[in-house]
mmCIF file of C-alpha atoms in Angstrom:
data_model
loop_
_atom_site.group_PDB
_atom_site.id
_atom_site.type_symbol
_atom_site.label_atom_id
_atom_site.label_comp_id
_atom_site.label_asym_id
_atom_site.label_seq_id
_atom_site.Cartn_x
_atom_site.Cartn_y
_atom_site.Cartn_z
ATOM 1 C CA CYS F 1 43.397 154.655 15.144
ATOM 2 C CA ALA F 2 45.945 151.847 14.827
ATOM 3 C CA GLY F 3 47.120 152.825 11.338
ATOM 4 C CA VAL F 4 49.657 155.322 10.050
ATOM 5 C CA ALA F 5 49.345 158.955 11.083
ATOM 6 C CA ALA F 6 47.113 161.145 8.939
ATOM 7 C CA PRO F 7 49.075 163.384 6.530
ATOM 8 C CA THR F 8 49.567 167.041 7.442
ATOM 9 C CA SER F 9 48.230 168.044 4.011
ATOM 10 C CA LEU F 10 46.884 166.486 0.816
ATOM 11 C CA THR F 11 47.530 167.306 -2.837
ATOM 12 C CA VAL F 12 44.758 167.460 -5.436
ATOM 13 C CA ASN F 13 45.722 167.594 -9.091
ATOM 14 C CA VAL F 14 43.578 169.900 -11.248
ATOM 15 C CA SER F 15 43.727 169.312 -14.995
ATOM 16 C CA SER F 16 41.944 169.808 -18.311
ATOM 17 C CA ALA F 17 43.256 168.119 -21.449
ATOM 18 C CA SER F 18 41.196 170.284 -23.816
ATOM 19 C CA CYS F 19 42.450 173.517 -22.250
ATOM 20 C CA GLY F 20 46.018 172.367 -21.611
ATOM 21 C CA GLU F 21 45.770 173.014 -17.864
ATOM 22 C CA ASN F 22 47.530 171.019 -15.154
ATOM 23 C CA TYR F 23 48.426 172.175 -11.647
ATOM 24 C CA ASN F 24 48.410 170.972 -8.036
ATOM 25 C CA LEU F 25 46.332 172.309 -5.156
ATOM 26 C CA THR F 26 47.336 171.809 -1.498
ATOM 27 C CA LEU F 27 44.513 170.949 0.908
ATOM 28 C CA ASN F 28 44.934 171.504 4.654
ATOM 29 C CA PRO F 29 43.052 169.847 7.551
ATOM 30 C CA ILE F 30 39.959 171.700 8.750
ATOM 31 C CA PRO F 31 39.831 172.692 12.453
ATOM 32 C CA ASN F 32 38.968 169.859 14.877
ATOM 33 C CA THR F 33 39.417 167.190 12.218
ATOM 34 C CA GLY F 34 40.265 163.604 13.156
ATOM 35 C CA ILE F 35 37.171 162.670 15.187
ATOM 36 C CA GLU F 36 36.212 159.014 15.606
ATOM 37 C CA VAL F 37 33.361 157.820 13.368
ATOM 38 C CA SER F 38 33.284 154.100 14.270
ATOM 39 C CA PRO F 39 29.656 152.857 14.224
ATOM 40 C CA ILE F 40 29.713 150.738 17.382
ATOM 41 C CA CYS F 41 27.367 150.053 20.272
ATOM 42 C CA THR F 42 27.920 152.095 23.438
ATOM 43 C CA SER F 43 28.815 148.894 25.333
ATOM 44 C CA LEU F 44 31.961 148.391 23.210
ATOM 45 C CA GLN F 45 35.296 150.188 23.183
ATOM 46 C CA THR F 46 37.454 150.729 20.106
ATOM 47 C CA VAL F 47 41.233 151.016 19.995
ATOM 48 C CA CYS F 48 40.655 154.771 19.845
ATOM 49 C CA GLN F 49 39.200 154.515 23.367
ATOM 50 C CA GLY F 50 41.710 152.010 24.727
ATOM 51 C CA GLY F 51 39.683 148.918 23.773
ATOM 52 C CA THR F 52 40.250 146.199 21.188
ATOM 53 C CA PHE F 53 37.473 146.754 18.621
ATOM 54 C CA PRO F 54 38.626 148.364 15.320
ATOM 55 C CA GLY F 55 38.426 152.154 15.384
ATOM 56 C CA VAL F 56 38.264 154.653 12.526
ATOM 57 C CA GLN F 57 38.893 158.393 12.508
ATOM 58 C CA GLU F 58 37.757 160.861 9.843
ATOM 59 C CA TYR F 59 40.092 163.577 8.591
ATOM 60 C CA ILE F 60 38.721 166.330 6.330
ATOM 61 C CA TYR F 61 40.953 168.503 4.147
ATOM 62 C CA SER F 62 39.907 171.678 2.376
ATOM 63 C CA GLY F 63 41.265 174.099 -0.221
ATOM 64 C CA ILE F 64 40.098 176.777 -2.666
ATOM 65 C CA THR F 65 41.150 177.263 -6.272
ATOM 66 C CA THR F 66 40.027 179.595 -9.059
ATOM 67 C CA LEU F 67 39.823 177.738 -12.359
ATOM 68 C CA PRO F 68 41.751 179.738 -14.996
ATOM 69 C CA GLN F 69 39.485 178.741 -17.916
ATOM 70 C CA GLN F 70 36.056 177.406 -18.786
ATOM 71 C CA CYS F 71 36.597 173.810 -19.933
ATOM 72 C CA THR F 72 34.408 170.772 -20.529
ATOM 73 C CA ASP F 73 36.742 168.204 -18.997
ATOM 74 C CA TRP F 74 38.144 169.364 -15.647
ATOM 75 C CA VAL F 75 39.440 166.496 -13.497
ATOM 76 C CA PHE F 76 40.181 166.912 -9.780
ATOM 77 C CA SER F 77 42.142 163.892 -8.535
ATOM 78 C CA ALA F 78 43.947 162.601 -5.472
ATOM 79 C CA ASN F 79 46.484 159.771 -5.577
ATOM 80 C CA ILE F 80 47.755 158.656 -2.176
ATOM 81 C CA LYS F 81 49.412 155.573 -0.684
ATOM 82 C CA ALA F 82 46.488 154.643 1.540
ATOM 83 C CA ARG F 83 45.792 150.940 1.027
ATOM 84 C CA ASN F 84 47.078 148.337 3.468
ATOM 85 C CA SER F 85 48.105 144.696 3.679
ATOM 86 C CA ALA F 86 44.956 143.746 5.633
ATOM 87 C CA ILE F 87 42.889 143.855 2.410
ATOM 88 C CA SER F 88 42.285 140.232 1.407
ATOM 89 C CA THR F 89 40.392 140.563 -1.890
ATOM 90 C CA ILE F 90 42.888 142.320 -4.199
ATOM 91 C CA VAL F 91 46.383 141.476 -5.435
ATOM 92 C CA ASP F 92 49.365 143.046 -3.604
ATOM 93 C CA PRO F 93 47.207 145.495 -1.602
ATOM 94 C CA ALA F 94 50.002 147.159 0.380
ATOM 95 C CA ASN F 95 51.629 148.387 -2.849
ATOM 96 C CA GLN F 96 48.431 149.769 -4.390
ATOM 97 C CA ASN F 97 47.656 153.467 -4.243
ATOM 98 C CA LEU F 98 44.197 154.889 -3.618
ATOM 99 C CA TYR F 99 43.147 157.100 -6.530
ATOM 100 C CA ILE F 100 39.866 159.016 -6.722
ATOM 101 C CA GLU F 101 38.656 161.737 -9.068
ATOM 102 C CA SER F 102 35.830 164.172 -9.698
ATOM 103 C CA LYS F 103 34.904 165.662 -13.077
ATOM 104 C CA LEU F 104 33.446 169.067 -13.910
ATOM 105 C CA ASN F 105 32.232 170.883 -17.034
ATOM 106 C CA ASN F 106 32.232 174.613 -16.252
ATOM 107 C CA LYS F 107 32.001 175.655 -19.911
ATOM 108 C CA ASP F 108 28.506 174.397 -20.694
ATOM 109 C CA PHE F 109 27.427 174.477 -17.026
ATOM 110 C CA PRO F 110 29.250 177.357 -15.287
ATOM 111 C CA CYS F 111 27.312 176.927 -12.012
ATOM 112 C CA ASN F 112 27.488 173.488 -10.427
ATOM 113 C CA ASN F 113 28.049 171.738 -7.106
ATOM 114 C CA SER F 114 29.210 168.137 -7.041
ATOM 115 C CA PRO F 115 27.221 165.630 -4.975
ATOM 116 C CA THR F 116 28.137 165.404 -1.297
ATOM 117 C CA PHE F 117 28.005 162.290 0.897
ATOM 118 C CA THR F 118 26.000 162.486 4.124
ATOM 119 C CA ASN F 119 26.699 158.906 5.317
ATOM 120 C CA LYS F 120 30.123 157.885 6.627
ATOM 121 C CA PRO F 121 31.890 154.946 4.945
ATOM 122 C CA VAL F 122 31.067 151.838 7.012
ATOM 123 C CA PRO F 123 34.325 150.299 8.310
ATOM 124 C CA PHE F 124 32.888 146.961 9.480
ATOM 125 C CA ILE F 125 29.750 144.837 9.110
ATOM 126 C CA CYS F 126 28.572 141.588 10.689
ATOM 127 C CA VAL F 127 29.137 138.143 9.169
ATOM 128 C CA GLY F 128 25.895 136.280 8.462
ATOM 129 C CA GLU F 129 23.641 139.307 8.889
ATOM 130 C CA PRO F 130 21.994 141.298 6.070
ATOM 131 C CA PHE F 131 23.271 144.837 5.641
ATOM 132 C CA CYS F 132 22.483 147.650 3.195
ATOM 133 C CA PHE F 133 24.600 150.771 2.768
ATOM 134 C CA ASN F 134 23.667 154.000 1.025
ATOM 135 C CA ASN F 135 26.166 156.838 0.557
ATOM 136 C CA GLY F 136 23.456 159.409 1.204
ATOM 137 C CA ALA F 137 24.523 161.451 -1.820
ATOM 138 C CA LEU F 138 22.840 164.861 -2.089
ATOM 139 C CA ASP F 139 23.071 167.440 -4.884
ATOM 140 C CA ALA F 140 22.599 171.079 -3.924
ATOM 141 C CA ASP F 141 21.489 171.965 -7.468
ATOM 142 C CA GLY F 142 18.818 169.278 -7.648
ATOM 143 C CA ASP F 143 20.608 167.438 -10.460
ATOM 144 C CA SER F 144 19.657 163.806 -11.120
ATOM 145 C CA LEU F 145 22.101 161.236 -9.746
ATOM 146 C CA ALA F 146 22.984 157.773 -11.068
ATOM 147 C CA TYR F 147 25.279 155.234 -9.425
ATOM 148 C CA GLU F 148 27.655 152.538 -10.674
ATOM 149 C CA LEU F 149 30.035 150.146 -8.946
ATOM 150 C CA ILE F 150 33.503 150.361 -10.521
ATOM 151 C CA THR F 151 36.834 148.666 -9.848
ATOM 152 C CA PRO F 152 38.853 150.756 -7.354
ATOM 153 C CA MET F 153 41.642 152.706 -9.030
ATOM 154 C CA ASN F 154 45.319 152.977 -8.091
ATOM 155 C CA SER F 155 46.308 155.656 -10.634
ATOM 156 C CA PRO F 156 44.694 157.547 -13.532
ATOM 157 C CA GLY F 157 43.282 154.968 -15.952
ATOM 158 C CA THR F 158 44.487 151.904 -14.023
ATOM 159 C CA THR F 159 42.720 149.776 -11.432
ATOM 160 C CA VAL F 160 43.530 147.294 -8.691
ATOM 161 C CA THR F 161 43.237 143.602 -9.563
ATOM 162 C CA TYR F 162 40.639 141.581 -7.692
ATOM 163 C CA LYS F 163 41.460 138.024 -6.708
ATOM 164 C CA SER F 164 39.041 135.392 -8.022
ATOM 165 C CA PRO F 165 36.061 135.233 -7.432
ATOM 166 C CA TYR F 166 35.863 138.888 -6.368
ATOM 167 C CA SER F 167 34.935 141.747 -8.702
ATOM 168 C CA ALA F 168 33.680 145.331 -8.743
ATOM 169 C CA THR F 169 30.076 144.143 -8.434
ATOM 170 C CA GLN F 170 30.869 141.279 -6.003
ATOM 171 C CA PRO F 171 33.591 142.787 -3.779
ATOM 172 C CA LEU F 172 33.032 140.308 -0.910
ATOM 173 C CA LEU F 173 31.633 136.826 -0.361
ATOM 174 C CA SER F 174 27.910 137.128 0.319
ATOM 175 C CA SER F 175 24.995 134.724 0.441
ATOM 176 C CA PRO F 176 22.823 135.739 -1.341
ATOM 177 C CA PRO F 177 25.193 137.657 -3.684
ATOM 178 C CA VAL F 178 25.739 141.404 -3.364
ATOM 179 C CA THR F 179 23.029 143.535 -4.995
ATOM 180 C CA PHE F 180 23.285 147.142 -6.163
ATOM 181 C CA ASP F 181 20.640 149.720 -7.093
ATOM 182 C CA PRO F 182 21.951 152.124 -9.801
ATOM 183 C CA LEU F 183 19.122 154.605 -9.171
ATOM 184 C CA ARG F 184 19.432 154.911 -5.384
ATOM 185 C CA GLY F 185 22.969 153.651 -4.844
ATOM 186 C CA ASP F 186 22.012 150.995 -2.264
ATOM 187 C CA ILE F 187 24.542 148.166 -1.935
ATOM 188 C CA CYS F 188 23.168 145.190 0.008
ATOM 189 C CA MET F 189 24.955 142.063 1.244
ATOM 190 C CA THR F 190 24.994 139.234 3.778
ATOM 191 C CA PRO F 191 28.710 138.530 4.377
ATOM 192 C CA SER F 192 29.569 134.839 4.617
ATOM 193 C CA GLN F 193 33.088 135.053 6.085
ATOM 194 C CA ILE F 194 35.567 137.329 7.837
ATOM 195 C CA GLU F 195 37.536 139.418 5.320
ATOM 196 C CA VAL F 196 38.648 142.921 4.392
ATOM 197 C CA THR F 197 37.707 144.300 0.988
ATOM 198 C CA VAL F 198 37.490 147.508 -1.022
ATOM 199 C CA PHE F 199 34.927 148.783 -3.491
ATOM 200 C CA SER F 200 34.281 152.006 -5.398
ATOM 201 C CA VAL F 201 31.146 153.774 -6.518
ATOM 202 C CA ILE F 202 30.945 156.529 -9.124
ATOM 203 C CA VAL F 203 28.096 159.016 -8.779
ATOM 204 C CA LYS F 204 27.200 160.736 -12.053
ATOM 205 C CA GLU F 205 25.105 163.899 -12.093
ATOM 206 C CA TYR F 206 22.744 164.808 -14.918
ATOM 207 C CA ARG F 207 20.968 168.062 -15.794
ATOM 208 C CA ASN F 208 18.198 167.930 -18.400
ATOM 209 C CA GLY F 209 19.443 164.496 -19.443
ATOM 210 C CA VAL F 210 23.067 165.610 -19.980
ATOM 211 C CA GLN F 211 25.890 164.361 -17.755
ATOM 212 C CA ILE F 212 27.619 167.389 -16.260
ATOM 213 C CA GLY F 213 29.991 165.826 -13.740
ATOM 214 C CA SER F 214 30.859 162.881 -11.524
ATOM 215 C CA ILE F 215 32.552 161.959 -8.275
ATOM 216 C CA VAL F 216 34.148 158.699 -7.077
ATOM 217 C CA ARG F 217 34.095 157.265 -3.565
ATOM 218 C CA ASP F 218 36.450 154.463 -2.498
ATOM 219 C CA ILE F 219 35.496 152.431 0.592
ATOM 220 C CA GLN F 220 37.293 149.743 2.625
ATOM 221 C CA LEU F 221 35.015 147.240 4.401
ATOM 222 C CA ARG F 222 35.869 144.831 7.207
ATOM 223 C CA THR F 223 33.535 141.955 8.080
ATOM 224 C CA VAL F 224 33.630 140.824 11.722
ATOM 225 C CA THR F 225 31.832 138.476 14.084
ATOM 226 C CA CYS F 226 29.171 140.628 15.679
ATOM 227 C CA SER F 227 25.463 141.331 15.994
ATOM 228 C CA ASN F 228 23.846 144.381 14.397
ATOM 229 C CA ASN F 229 20.825 144.538 16.690
#
């Protein structure tokens, strides 16, 4: 609520190298978008409500496209200037873009839904208290899902640079160290200091043992002094 205004629209690039396709799709906000999703106790007030605790709003954009060909390597990507100088774990954060992508094979698998996330990204967690986060990924087709922590990207094929000792698998200082379950996607931590970090998870979907697509989620985390009773 204290950041820059949400964009009036978003652009998703749709491309396939094997089919020679490349075009942009404009996504528009859905009705009533921009609601607050801060996970706080009812006794607290965020900046969205006139208080001082950090507040986060969720904006959802939607668009429809008809793919012109059946291709094995469709990539849907968004590249926006959405990182900020508050991030303390990567180099030059304010000048890093936020890039995410989803992949689709509609040649060998013409009917497919990508996984969807049922849990909101957690904007802040408590220092010194154990916390586990699961994206709540669901697949409407019943495809098998596997998870991997990857370095957040700032453009196609390039990533942000973590400061030492941070990394894709240890994106914040935690005691004991951060753990990650590649089968369920649980990331667990006990933050040891106040900081702001980013991490990314790729969710790969498999059908009959063959990978048929993937989707990337990029999350910014803030650790604060609080109690998670």
